[in-house]
Amino acid sequence: MKKVIYVLLILLLIGSMLISSSLLYKEFKENKEQEAVFEELIELVEISNNENEESFADYSTIFDKNEDMVAWIKIDGTTIDYPVMQTKNKPNYYLYRNFYKEYSSYGTPYIFENCNIFESDNITIYGHNMDNRDMFGELVKYKAKDFYNDHKIIKFTTKEESCNYEIIAVFKTKVYSQNCFKYYQFIKANDSGEFNAFISKCKELSFYDTEVSAEYGDKLITLSTCEYSGKNSRLVIVAKKLN
């Protein structure tokens, strides 16, 4: 009887190892496939830039490949160099889809469906926090002020313009609770008081003083990703558009 139990345990162990190996291989394969997608897109950008004498990156070729792409986001010195999608009639469509609308656990950064990239006072962009630091995973480095000091600028390019945004606050907060800071609901300020209240709360929660703020009339972007130190926790970065 003991011998039978021993054999069963060995078989279970072998089975577990095979399943684990299979899952690891699947994850590795998916990582490579997703990396290849974005490498292909970045290569297209580089080709366009070699043919373009403008001082900013030319993403026109990529915009033409998917009508859902509304912008490109890039932070120099990080892995953040991605298309930004929006599907107003299909919320969270790109949460688990790549640029070509195929399933991917990575997803693709996308804008909250209620935002208007040309009219909203604040544009919220969501992206996954991957274990390998892909997508918005590198945003966690902004918890350290030294990293912020070297990476203050977010480049955000639409079909119409290429703009720089300067980070004014980096904080974490919880979502899905009654008293949480619903930063994602701030889209359009009705007046200066509402705008200033939002900025004040962001600065209050910030890990450190960036010594940069915003005033009524400034345009903002907000980057949001999961933060794993607590349940339903989010890491949030708010930046203002520079003239």
Short mmCIF file of C-alpha atoms in Angstrom, two decimals, residues 4 15 17 19 23 32 34 46 58 87 102 104 106 117 142 154 156 184 188 193 196 210 221 223 236:
data_model
loop_
_atom_site.label_atom_id
_atom_site.label_comp_id
_atom_site.label_asym_id
_atom_site.label_seq_id
_atom_site.Cartn_x
_atom_site.Cartn_y
_atom_site.Cartn_z
CA VAL A 4 1.30 2.51 -4.29
CA GLY A 15 2.37 15.95 -13.48
CA MET A 17 6.16 19.79 -13.02
CA ILE A 19 1.93 21.55 -16.03
CA LEU A 23 2.51 27.27 -18.31
CA LYS A 32 7.90 37.01 -27.15
CA GLN A 34 3.78 40.59 -27.65
CA GLU A 46 11.91 54.50 -37.07
CA ASP A 58 6.07 60.44 -37.24
CA THR A 87 -13.01 52.40 -28.20
CA GLU A 102 -5.92 39.54 -30.94
CA SER A 104 -3.17 39.11 -25.21
CA TYR A 106 -0.57 42.24 -21.99
CA ILE A 117 -8.25 63.69 -26.43
CA TYR A 142 8.40 56.55 -10.05
CA ILE A 154 5.92 62.11 -21.02
CA PHE A 156 2.17 62.12 -26.15
CA TYR A 184 -10.51 58.47 -13.13
CA LYS A 188 -13.73 68.07 -17.40
CA GLY A 193 -12.47 75.29 -7.86
CA ASN A 196 -7.84 73.03 -8.09
CA THR A 210 7.66 67.40 -7.44
CA ILE A 221 -2.95 63.20 -18.70
CA LEU A 223 -1.48 57.16 -16.27
CA VAL A 236 -1.24 56.91 -10.64
#
